[in-house]
Amino acid sequence: MSIVFLSACAPHQPAPVTNVHRGPTFHDYQQGSWSAESYEVRRGDTLYSIAFRANMDIRQVAQLNNLQEPYVIFPGQILQLSAESTSVAQQQHTATPQNQPPAQATEPTTSQVRNNVPEVSVANDISPPVVSSPQTAYGENVNNAKTNEIQPIRAITNPRERTIANADLNWQWPNRGQITRRFSTQEPMNRGLEIAGQRGEPVVAAEAGKVVYVGTALRGYGRLIILKHNDDYITAYGHNEELMVVEQQWVEAGQQIATMGSSGRNDVRLRFELRFRGNSVNPENYLPRSR
């Protein structure tokens, strides 16, 4: 996924198609631009983030690489992203001389074994979420910021993790700010919505689900959160400031998961994407018309 991702426009009009590249911190990476047949795992990656970046269903990536849940991967590991590359890799493995010593394996970290977390053995390059302090990373006091109309629900002490059927999904807006960029199948960087707001405004879960990624490994998305709602649907929330969830945590619909940020830009906005079986879909086709 820069993962990803300008002028504001009326909610009923699509943003003009223009090249607004302003440097390597935002538009240097196009969503789905990883087209190579293999990928070398890097620090901070999870299988979900790799599948997200390659516009693939995580189950497909896991099957190609013979991975089972909880999908533990390690920095330096080569993942195959196509059936053809998998076949070539298997042939090379078969042709390896039997007397050649195997590559040294990297042991999972203690926390990874304890929590059964599907991430690489090195922690993501982010600070632990701090929800009690009103200070933001930019030294601004969010108590003075204009609050959004959304009233996020409080975190549930013992949330009940469950399987949600597609027919039972009840989507809601993650923030009620003005839409400044709409979904487009013509522009790679427009495979979601960008919603303007004020720094510190709440970002809430669009539906109940499990947090499967929290980190900054996907360039262009800033501090990114990915939620898995069931085997078919995931949502992504980019350019956050304060992160209020951790991986493997279950959250309820409407629960606050972050505050809005800018990822180093002057404009504060939320990048929101919805994926169905690995493919980007227009969130406005699922979200309620009224906000």
PDB file of C-alpha atoms in Angstrom:
ATOM      1  CA  MET A   1       0.000   0.000   0.000  1.00  0.00           C
ATOM      2  CA  SER A   2       2.801   5.650   0.016  1.00  0.00           C
ATOM      3  CA  ILE A   3       0.789   3.526   1.707  1.00  0.00           C
ATOM      4  CA  VAL A   4      -0.851   5.645   1.114  1.00  0.00           C
ATOM      5  CA  PHE A   5      -2.025   7.826   0.925  1.00  0.00           C
ATOM      6  CA  LEU A   6      -5.430  18.848  -2.773  1.00  0.00           C
ATOM      7  CA  SER A   7      -7.926  20.742  -2.614  1.00  0.00           C
ATOM      8  CA  ALA A   8     -11.270  20.219  -0.899  1.00  0.00           C
ATOM      9  CA  CYS A   9     -14.367  19.579  -2.937  1.00  0.00           C
ATOM     10  CA  ALA A  10     -18.084  19.267  -2.346  1.00  0.00           C
ATOM     11  CA  PRO A  11     -19.122  15.869  -0.990  1.00  0.00           C
ATOM     12  CA  HIS A  12     -21.067  15.027  -4.147  1.00  0.00           C
ATOM     13  CA  GLN A  13     -18.234  15.848  -6.569  1.00  0.00           C
ATOM     14  CA  PRO A  14     -15.108  13.760  -7.161  1.00  0.00           C
ATOM     15  CA  ALA A  15     -11.747  15.413  -6.630  1.00  0.00           C
ATOM     16  CA  PRO A  16     -10.002  16.530  -9.824  1.00  0.00           C
ATOM     17  CA  VAL A  17      -7.443  14.130 -11.203  1.00  0.00           C
ATOM     18  CA  THR A  18      -4.138  15.925 -10.742  1.00  0.00           C
ATOM     19  CA  ASN A  19      -0.588  15.045  -9.879  1.00  0.00           C
ATOM     20  CA  VAL A  20      -0.033  16.382  -6.364  1.00  0.00           C
ATOM     21  CA  HIS A  21       3.274  14.747  -5.590  1.00  0.00           C
ATOM     22  CA  ARG A  22       4.972  16.805  -2.880  1.00  0.00           C
ATOM     23  CA  GLY A  23       7.806  14.611  -1.749  1.00  0.00           C
ATOM     24  CA  PRO A  24       8.686  11.171  -0.492  1.00  0.00           C
ATOM     25  CA  THR A  25       6.617  11.325   2.690  1.00  0.00           C
ATOM     26  CA  PHE A  26       3.196  11.031   1.091  1.00  0.00           C
ATOM     27  CA  HIS A  27       2.771  10.201  -2.597  1.00  0.00           C
ATOM     28  CA  ASP A  28       5.972   8.286  -3.275  1.00  0.00           C
ATOM     29  CA  TYR A  29       4.261   4.944  -2.991  1.00  0.00           C
ATOM     30  CA  GLN A  30       1.207   3.905  -4.971  1.00  0.00           C
ATOM     31  CA  GLN A  31      -1.238   1.471  -3.524  1.00  0.00           C
ATOM     32  CA  GLY A  32      -0.905  -1.968  -5.016  1.00  0.00           C
ATOM     33  CA  SER A  33       2.326  -1.020  -6.733  1.00  0.00           C
ATOM     34  CA  TRP A  34       4.133  -4.109  -5.467  1.00  0.00           C
ATOM     35  CA  SER A  35       3.900  -6.200  -8.616  1.00  0.00           C
ATOM     36  CA  ALA A  36       6.953  -8.405  -8.153  1.00  0.00           C
ATOM     37  CA  GLU A  37       6.402 -12.138  -7.814  1.00  0.00           C
ATOM     38  CA  SER A  38       8.169 -12.289  -4.463  1.00  0.00           C
ATOM     39  CA  TYR A  39       8.725 -10.085  -1.430  1.00  0.00           C
ATOM     40  CA  GLU A  40      11.460  -9.971   1.198  1.00  0.00           C
ATOM     41  CA  VAL A  41      10.002  -9.474   4.658  1.00  0.00           C
ATOM     42  CA  ARG A  42      11.193  -6.321   6.390  1.00  0.00           C
ATOM     43  CA  ARG A  43      11.137  -5.069   9.925  1.00  0.00           C
ATOM     44  CA  GLY A  44       7.584  -4.120  10.920  1.00  0.00           C
ATOM     45  CA  ASP A  45       5.837  -6.241   8.264  1.00  0.00           C
ATOM     46  CA  THR A  46       2.987  -8.605   8.968  1.00  0.00           C
ATOM     47  CA  LEU A  47       1.380 -10.938   6.482  1.00  0.00           C
ATOM     48  CA  TYR A  48      -1.663  -8.668   6.526  1.00  0.00           C
ATOM     49  CA  SER A  49       0.393  -5.597   5.638  1.00  0.00           C
ATOM     50  CA  ILE A  50       2.153  -7.451   2.805  1.00  0.00           C
ATOM     51  CA  ALA A  51      -1.129  -8.746   1.375  1.00  0.00           C
ATOM     52  CA  PHE A  52      -2.600  -5.274   1.750  1.00  0.00           C
ATOM     53  CA  ARG A  53       0.293  -3.727  -0.143  1.00  0.00           C
ATOM     54  CA  ALA A  54       0.108  -6.296  -2.942  1.00  0.00           C
ATOM     55  CA  ASN A  55      -3.693  -6.074  -3.221  1.00  0.00           C
ATOM     56  CA  MET A  56      -4.007  -9.768  -2.392  1.00  0.00           C
ATOM     57  CA  ASP A  57      -6.187 -11.809  -0.083  1.00  0.00           C
ATOM     58  CA  ILE A  58      -4.129 -12.876   2.915  1.00  0.00           C
ATOM     59  CA  ARG A  59      -5.386 -16.446   2.504  1.00  0.00           C
ATOM     60  CA  GLN A  60      -3.890 -16.519  -0.987  1.00  0.00           C
ATOM     61  CA  VAL A  61      -0.505 -15.304   0.269  1.00  0.00           C
ATOM     62  CA  ALA A  62      -0.578 -17.841   3.105  1.00  0.00           C
ATOM     63  CA  GLN A  63      -1.440 -20.692   0.737  1.00  0.00           C
ATOM     64  CA  LEU A  64       1.326 -19.777  -1.697  1.00  0.00           C
ATOM     65  CA  ASN A  65       3.867 -19.905   1.136  1.00  0.00           C
ATOM     66  CA  ASN A  66       2.443 -22.836   3.115  1.00  0.00           C
ATOM     67  CA  LEU A  67       1.785 -20.637   6.137  1.00  0.00           C
ATOM     68  CA  GLN A  68      -0.678 -21.503   8.855  1.00  0.00           C
ATOM     69  CA  GLU A  69      -2.248 -19.201  11.388  1.00  0.00           C
ATOM     70  CA  PRO A  70      -0.974 -17.207  13.217  1.00  0.00           C
ATOM     71  CA  TYR A  71       1.123 -16.460  10.090  1.00  0.00           C
ATOM     72  CA  VAL A  72       4.478 -15.894  11.794  1.00  0.00           C
ATOM     73  CA  ILE A  73       7.045 -14.361   9.422  1.00  0.00           C
ATOM     74  CA  PHE A  74      10.584 -13.055   9.893  1.00  0.00           C
ATOM     75  CA  PRO A  75      12.767 -10.269   8.477  1.00  0.00           C
ATOM     76  CA  GLY A  76      14.707 -11.539   5.471  1.00  0.00           C
ATOM     77  CA  GLN A  77      12.186 -14.266   4.665  1.00  0.00           C
ATOM     78  CA  ILE A  78      11.213 -14.442   0.968  1.00  0.00           C
ATOM     79  CA  LEU A  79       7.490 -14.734   0.351  1.00  0.00           C
ATOM     80  CA  GLN A  80       6.138 -15.855  -3.012  1.00  0.00           C
ATOM     81  CA  LEU A  81       3.293 -13.741  -4.392  1.00  0.00           C
ATOM     82  CA  SER A  82       2.393 -15.783  -7.463  1.00  0.00           C
ATOM     83  CA  ALA A  83       1.824 -19.444  -8.221  1.00  0.00           C
ATOM     84  CA  GLU A  84       4.573 -19.356 -10.856  1.00  0.00           C
ATOM     85  CA  SER A  85       7.186 -18.003  -8.435  1.00  0.00           C
ATOM     86  CA  THR A  86       6.161 -20.614  -5.881  1.00  0.00           C
ATOM     87  CA  SER A  87       6.743 -23.398  -8.422  1.00  0.00           C
ATOM     88  CA  VAL A  88      10.194 -22.035  -9.298  1.00  0.00           C
ATOM     89  CA  ALA A  89      11.125 -21.740  -5.617  1.00  0.00           C
ATOM     90  CA  GLN A  90      10.067 -25.339  -4.995  1.00  0.00           C
ATOM     91  CA  GLN A  91      12.150 -26.554  -7.927  1.00  0.00           C
ATOM     92  CA  GLN A  92      15.193 -24.682  -6.653  1.00  0.00           C
ATOM     93  CA  HIS A  93      14.693 -26.149  -3.205  1.00  0.00           C
ATOM     94  CA  THR A  94      14.480 -29.660  -4.650  1.00  0.00           C
ATOM     95  CA  ALA A  95      17.677 -29.089  -6.611  1.00  0.00           C
ATOM     96  CA  THR A  96      19.601 -27.935  -3.523  1.00  0.00           C
ATOM     97  CA  PRO A  97      22.408 -30.414  -2.680  1.00  0.00           C
ATOM     98  CA  GLN A  98      21.572 -32.522   0.321  1.00  0.00           C
ATOM     99  CA  ASN A  99      24.893 -31.780   1.992  1.00  0.00           C
ATOM    100  CA  GLN A 100      24.317 -28.041   1.959  1.00  0.00           C
ATOM    101  CA  PRO A 101      23.565 -26.790   5.490  1.00  0.00           C
ATOM    102  CA  PRO A 102      20.146 -25.188   5.896  1.00  0.00           C
ATOM    103  CA  ALA A 103      19.884 -21.451   6.421  1.00  0.00           C
ATOM    104  CA  GLN A 104      19.866 -20.469  10.034  1.00  0.00           C
ATOM    105  CA  ALA A 105      16.321 -19.874  11.208  1.00  0.00           C
ATOM    106  CA  THR A 106      15.343 -16.883  13.269  1.00  0.00           C
ATOM    107  CA  GLU A 107      13.574 -17.719  16.488  1.00  0.00           C
ATOM    108  CA  PRO A 108      10.344 -15.890  17.288  1.00  0.00           C
ATOM    109  CA  THR A 109      10.536 -13.361  20.079  1.00  0.00           C
ATOM    110  CA  THR A 110       9.248 -14.243  23.535  1.00  0.00           C
ATOM    111  CA  SER A 111       6.359 -11.833  23.192  1.00  0.00           C
ATOM    112  CA  GLN A 112       5.422 -13.320  19.850  1.00  0.00           C
ATOM    113  CA  VAL A 113       5.215 -16.820  21.251  1.00  0.00           C
ATOM    114  CA  ARG A 114       3.354 -15.647  24.318  1.00  0.00           C
ATOM    115  CA  ASN A 115       0.752 -13.597  22.476  1.00  0.00           C
ATOM    116  CA  ASN A 116       0.570 -15.705  19.330  1.00  0.00           C
ATOM    117  CA  VAL A 117       0.784 -12.491  17.341  1.00  0.00           C
ATOM    118  CA  PRO A 118       1.062 -12.811  13.526  1.00  0.00           C
ATOM    119  CA  GLU A 119       3.848 -10.297  13.051  1.00  0.00           C
ATOM    120  CA  VAL A 120       7.537 -10.327  12.389  1.00  0.00           C
ATOM    121  CA  SER A 121       9.895 -10.918  15.259  1.00  0.00           C
ATOM    122  CA  VAL A 122      10.940  -7.281  15.455  1.00  0.00           C
ATOM    123  CA  ALA A 123       8.533  -4.728  16.889  1.00  0.00           C
ATOM    124  CA  ASN A 124       6.962  -2.104  14.658  1.00  0.00           C
ATOM    125  CA  ASP A 125       8.626   1.282  14.656  1.00  0.00           C
ATOM    126  CA  ILE A 126       5.977   3.025  16.729  1.00  0.00           C
ATOM    127  CA  SER A 127       5.597   3.955  20.345  1.00  0.00           C
ATOM    128  CA  PRO A 128       3.085   2.093  22.504  1.00  0.00           C
ATOM    129  CA  PRO A 129      -0.345   3.771  22.442  1.00  0.00           C
ATOM    130  CA  VAL A 130      -0.859   6.261  25.230  1.00  0.00           C
ATOM    131  CA  VAL A 131      -4.494   7.052  25.776  1.00  0.00           C
ATOM    132  CA  SER A 132      -4.371   8.931  29.059  1.00  0.00           C
ATOM    133  CA  SER A 133      -2.312  11.972  28.042  1.00  0.00           C
ATOM    134  CA  PRO A 134      -3.929  14.878  26.154  1.00  0.00           C
ATOM    135  CA  GLN A 135      -0.584  15.803  24.556  1.00  0.00           C
ATOM    136  CA  THR A 136      -0.122  14.830  20.913  1.00  0.00           C
ATOM    137  CA  ALA A 137       3.149  13.941  19.204  1.00  0.00           C
ATOM    138  CA  TYR A 138       3.277  17.465  17.820  1.00  0.00           C
ATOM    139  CA  GLY A 139       3.079  19.110  21.247  1.00  0.00           C
ATOM    140  CA  GLU A 140      -0.466  20.333  20.718  1.00  0.00           C
ATOM    141  CA  ASN A 141      -3.133  19.919  23.335  1.00  0.00           C
ATOM    142  CA  VAL A 142      -6.045  18.013  21.844  1.00  0.00           C
ATOM    143  CA  ASN A 143      -8.335  19.299  24.594  1.00  0.00           C
ATOM    144  CA  ASN A 144      -8.360  22.610  22.744  1.00  0.00           C
ATOM    145  CA  ALA A 145      -9.043  21.028  19.357  1.00  0.00           C
ATOM    146  CA  LYS A 146     -12.475  21.120  17.814  1.00  0.00           C
ATOM    147  CA  THR A 147     -14.193  17.831  18.552  1.00  0.00           C
ATOM    148  CA  ASN A 148     -16.006  15.817  15.912  1.00  0.00           C
ATOM    149  CA  GLU A 149     -19.685  15.042  16.239  1.00  0.00           C
ATOM    150  CA  ILE A 150     -18.943  11.334  16.471  1.00  0.00           C
ATOM    151  CA  GLN A 151     -19.233  10.128  20.048  1.00  0.00           C
ATOM    152  CA  PRO A 152     -17.028   7.015  20.156  1.00  0.00           C
ATOM    153  CA  ILE A 153     -17.998   4.240  22.509  1.00  0.00           C
ATOM    154  CA  ARG A 154     -15.712   3.385  25.366  1.00  0.00           C
ATOM    155  CA  ALA A 155     -13.402   0.401  25.115  1.00  0.00           C
ATOM    156  CA  ILE A 156     -15.051  -2.721  26.453  1.00  0.00           C
ATOM    157  CA  THR A 157     -13.116  -4.408  29.234  1.00  0.00           C
ATOM    158  CA  ASN A 158     -13.705  -7.950  28.010  1.00  0.00           C
ATOM    159  CA  PRO A 159     -14.905  -7.707  24.411  1.00  0.00           C
ATOM    160  CA  ARG A 160     -16.402 -10.823  22.902  1.00  0.00           C
ATOM    161  CA  GLU A 161     -14.474 -11.848  19.811  1.00  0.00           C
ATOM    162  CA  ARG A 162     -16.798 -13.393  17.289  1.00  0.00           C
ATOM    163  CA  THR A 163     -17.355 -14.241  13.646  1.00  0.00           C
ATOM    164  CA  ILE A 164     -19.531 -11.731  11.815  1.00  0.00           C
ATOM    165  CA  ALA A 165     -21.384 -12.919   8.720  1.00  0.00           C
ATOM    166  CA  ASN A 166     -21.288 -10.584   5.726  1.00  0.00           C
ATOM    167  CA  ALA A 167     -25.054 -10.102   5.956  1.00  0.00           C
ATOM    168  CA  ASP A 168     -24.678  -8.917   9.558  1.00  0.00           C
ATOM    169  CA  LEU A 169     -22.037  -6.274   8.902  1.00  0.00           C
ATOM    170  CA  ASN A 170     -23.382  -2.846   9.806  1.00  0.00           C
ATOM    171  CA  TRP A 171     -20.859  -0.281   8.589  1.00  0.00           C
ATOM    172  CA  GLN A 172     -20.515   3.204  10.029  1.00  0.00           C
ATOM    173  CA  TRP A 173     -18.396   6.221   9.212  1.00  0.00           C
ATOM    174  CA  PRO A 174     -14.987   6.307  10.918  1.00  0.00           C
ATOM    175  CA  ASN A 175     -15.167  10.106  11.044  1.00  0.00           C
ATOM    176  CA  ARG A 176     -17.736  12.666   9.917  1.00  0.00           C
ATOM    177  CA  GLY A 177     -15.429  15.204   8.354  1.00  0.00           C
ATOM    178  CA  GLN A 178     -15.641  16.461   4.785  1.00  0.00           C
ATOM    179  CA  ILE A 179     -14.563  14.043   2.065  1.00  0.00           C
ATOM    180  CA  THR A 180     -11.688  15.648   0.175  1.00  0.00           C
ATOM    181  CA  ARG A 181     -10.757  12.700  -2.027  1.00  0.00           C
ATOM    182  CA  ARG A 182     -13.056   9.975  -3.313  1.00  0.00           C
ATOM    183  CA  PHE A 183     -12.578   6.404  -4.462  1.00  0.00           C
ATOM    184  CA  SER A 184     -11.583   5.973  -8.101  1.00  0.00           C
ATOM    185  CA  THR A 185     -10.699   2.938 -10.178  1.00  0.00           C
ATOM    186  CA  GLN A 186      -8.712   5.155 -12.548  1.00  0.00           C
ATOM    187  CA  GLU A 187      -6.180   6.509 -10.061  1.00  0.00           C
ATOM    188  CA  PRO A 188      -4.103   4.016  -7.988  1.00  0.00           C
ATOM    189  CA  MET A 189      -3.912   6.420  -5.047  1.00  0.00           C
ATOM    190  CA  ASN A 190      -7.694   6.927  -4.969  1.00  0.00           C
ATOM    191  CA  ARG A 191      -8.672   3.446  -3.809  1.00  0.00           C
ATOM    192  CA  GLY A 192     -10.239   4.820  -0.660  1.00  0.00           C
ATOM    193  CA  LEU A 193     -11.539   8.000   0.935  1.00  0.00           C
ATOM    194  CA  GLU A 194      -9.674  10.913   2.443  1.00  0.00           C
ATOM    195  CA  ILE A 195     -11.628  12.688   5.144  1.00  0.00           C
ATOM    196  CA  ALA A 196     -10.579  16.105   6.466  1.00  0.00           C
ATOM    197  CA  GLY A 197     -10.699  16.972  10.126  1.00  0.00           C
ATOM    198  CA  GLN A 198      -8.995  18.569  13.094  1.00  0.00           C
ATOM    199  CA  ARG A 199      -5.949  17.139  14.824  1.00  0.00           C
ATOM    200  CA  GLY A 200      -7.040  14.995  17.734  1.00  0.00           C
ATOM    201  CA  GLU A 201     -10.537  14.220  16.435  1.00  0.00           C
ATOM    202  CA  PRO A 202     -11.590  10.607  17.048  1.00  0.00           C
ATOM    203  CA  VAL A 203     -11.197   7.838  14.504  1.00  0.00           C
ATOM    204  CA  VAL A 204     -13.605   5.000  15.227  1.00  0.00           C
ATOM    205  CA  ALA A 205     -13.908   1.424  13.993  1.00  0.00           C
ATOM    206  CA  ALA A 206     -16.284   1.171  11.035  1.00  0.00           C
ATOM    207  CA  GLU A 207     -17.375  -2.256  12.303  1.00  0.00           C
ATOM    208  CA  ALA A 208     -16.382  -4.699  15.012  1.00  0.00           C
ATOM    209  CA  GLY A 209     -13.231  -6.643  14.304  1.00  0.00           C
ATOM    210  CA  LYS A 210      -9.728  -7.707  15.302  1.00  0.00           C
ATOM    211  CA  VAL A 211      -6.728  -5.411  15.011  1.00  0.00           C
ATOM    212  CA  VAL A 212      -4.360  -7.248  12.671  1.00  0.00           C
ATOM    213  CA  TYR A 213      -1.840  -4.481  12.008  1.00  0.00           C
ATOM    214  CA  VAL A 214      -0.603  -1.385  13.802  1.00  0.00           C
ATOM    215  CA  GLY A 215       2.516   0.252  12.429  1.00  0.00           C
ATOM    216  CA  THR A 216       4.332   2.486   9.994  1.00  0.00           C
ATOM    217  CA  ALA A 217       5.880  -0.073   7.647  1.00  0.00           C
ATOM    218  CA  LEU A 218       3.602   0.876   4.737  1.00  0.00           C
ATOM    219  CA  ARG A 219       4.887   4.150   3.382  1.00  0.00           C
ATOM    220  CA  GLY A 220       2.321   6.788   2.518  1.00  0.00           C
ATOM    221  CA  TYR A 221      -0.183   5.755   5.203  1.00  0.00           C
ATOM    222  CA  GLY A 222       1.639   7.190   8.199  1.00  0.00           C
ATOM    223  CA  ARG A 223       0.547   5.442  11.367  1.00  0.00           C
ATOM    224  CA  LEU A 224      -1.752   2.771  10.009  1.00  0.00           C
ATOM    225  CA  ILE A 225      -4.326   0.497  11.645  1.00  0.00           C
ATOM    226  CA  ILE A 226      -5.888  -2.477   9.842  1.00  0.00           C
ATOM    227  CA  LEU A 227      -8.959  -4.260  11.199  1.00  0.00           C
ATOM    228  CA  LYS A 228     -10.151  -7.703  10.109  1.00  0.00           C
ATOM    229  CA  HIS A 229     -13.928  -7.960  10.342  1.00  0.00           C
ATOM    230  CA  ASN A 230     -14.264 -11.471   8.933  1.00  0.00           C
ATOM    231  CA  ASP A 231     -12.533 -13.625   6.339  1.00  0.00           C
ATOM    232  CA  ASP A 232     -13.762 -11.367   3.529  1.00  0.00           C
ATOM    233  CA  TYR A 233     -13.545  -7.791   4.791  1.00  0.00           C
ATOM    234  CA  ILE A 234     -10.809  -5.604   6.245  1.00  0.00           C
ATOM    235  CA  THR A 235     -10.662  -1.847   6.771  1.00  0.00           C
ATOM    236  CA  ALA A 236      -7.601   0.411   6.941  1.00  0.00           C
ATOM    237  CA  TYR A 237      -7.211   3.716   8.766  1.00  0.00           C
ATOM    238  CA  GLY A 238      -4.180   5.812   7.815  1.00  0.00           C
ATOM    239  CA  HIS A 239      -2.449   9.042   8.918  1.00  0.00           C
ATOM    240  CA  ASN A 240      -3.362   8.621  12.571  1.00  0.00           C
ATOM    241  CA  GLU A 241      -1.675  10.561  15.340  1.00  0.00           C
ATOM    242  CA  GLU A 242      -2.394   8.800  18.617  1.00  0.00           C
ATOM    243  CA  LEU A 243      -2.859   5.031  18.366  1.00  0.00           C
ATOM    244  CA  MET A 244      -5.279   3.602  20.919  1.00  0.00           C
ATOM    245  CA  VAL A 245      -5.238  -0.099  20.045  1.00  0.00           C
ATOM    246  CA  VAL A 246      -2.691  -2.896  19.767  1.00  0.00           C
ATOM    247  CA  GLU A 247      -2.457  -5.899  17.472  1.00  0.00           C
ATOM    248  CA  GLN A 248      -4.740  -8.845  18.278  1.00  0.00           C
ATOM    249  CA  GLN A 249      -7.115  -6.606  20.227  1.00  0.00           C
ATOM    250  CA  TRP A 250     -10.827  -6.952  19.501  1.00  0.00           C
ATOM    251  CA  VAL A 251     -12.730  -3.699  19.040  1.00  0.00           C
ATOM    252  CA  GLU A 252     -16.419  -2.971  18.709  1.00  0.00           C
ATOM    253  CA  ALA A 253     -18.115  -0.876  16.027  1.00  0.00           C
ATOM    254  CA  GLY A 254     -17.855   2.788  16.936  1.00  0.00           C
ATOM    255  CA  GLN A 255     -15.025   2.260  19.405  1.00  0.00           C
ATOM    256  CA  GLN A 256     -12.290   4.875  19.156  1.00  0.00           C
ATOM    257  CA  ILE A 257      -9.091   3.372  17.785  1.00  0.00           C
ATOM    258  CA  ALA A 258      -7.015   6.504  17.089  1.00  0.00           C
ATOM    259  CA  THR A 259      -6.988  10.266  16.695  1.00  0.00           C
ATOM    260  CA  MET A 260      -6.605  12.084  13.400  1.00  0.00           C
ATOM    261  CA  GLY A 261      -3.168  13.248  12.294  1.00  0.00           C
ATOM    262  CA  SER A 262      -1.340  14.532   9.252  1.00  0.00           C
ATOM    263  CA  SER A 263       1.743  12.317   8.742  1.00  0.00           C
ATOM    264  CA  GLY A 264       3.972  15.374   8.396  1.00  0.00           C
ATOM    265  CA  ARG A 265       1.675  17.374   6.130  1.00  0.00           C
ATOM    266  CA  ASN A 266      -0.133  20.603   6.865  1.00  0.00           C
ATOM    267  CA  ASP A 267      -3.612  19.188   6.317  1.00  0.00           C
ATOM    268  CA  VAL A 268      -5.122  16.791   8.840  1.00  0.00           C
ATOM    269  CA  ARG A 269      -7.003  13.931   7.248  1.00  0.00           C
ATOM    270  CA  LEU A 270      -7.974  10.281   7.649  1.00  0.00           C
ATOM    271  CA  ARG A 271      -7.216   7.764   4.914  1.00  0.00           C
ATOM    272  CA  PHE A 272      -9.956   5.116   4.987  1.00  0.00           C
ATOM    273  CA  GLU A 273     -10.002   2.004   2.807  1.00  0.00           C
ATOM    274  CA  LEU A 274     -12.261  -1.016   2.598  1.00  0.00           C
ATOM    275  CA  ARG A 275     -11.083  -4.303   1.101  1.00  0.00           C
ATOM    276  CA  PHE A 276     -13.170  -7.297   0.028  1.00  0.00           C
ATOM    277  CA  ARG A 277     -11.098 -10.470  -0.353  1.00  0.00           C
ATOM    278  CA  GLY A 278      -7.995  -8.362  -0.903  1.00  0.00           C
ATOM    279  CA  ASN A 279      -9.522  -6.046  -3.491  1.00  0.00           C
ATOM    280  CA  SER A 280     -10.231  -2.359  -2.887  1.00  0.00           C
ATOM    281  CA  VAL A 281     -13.917  -1.445  -3.015  1.00  0.00           C
ATOM    282  CA  ASN A 282     -15.662   1.904  -2.779  1.00  0.00           C
ATOM    283  CA  PRO A 283     -16.431   2.531   0.913  1.00  0.00           C
ATOM    284  CA  GLU A 284     -19.348   4.787  -0.008  1.00  0.00           C
ATOM    285  CA  ASN A 285     -21.155   1.771  -1.435  1.00  0.00           C
ATOM    286  CA  TYR A 286     -21.160   0.244   2.047  1.00  0.00           C
ATOM    287  CA  LEU A 287     -21.324   3.193   4.442  1.00  0.00           C
ATOM    288  CA  PRO A 288     -24.682   4.784   5.333  1.00  0.00           C
ATOM    289  CA  ARG A 289     -25.700   7.778   3.234  1.00  0.00           C
ATOM    290  CA  SER A 290     -26.349   9.907   6.260  1.00  0.00           C
ATOM    291  CA  ARG A 291     -23.490  10.886   8.511  1.00  0.00           C
TER     292      ARG A 291
END
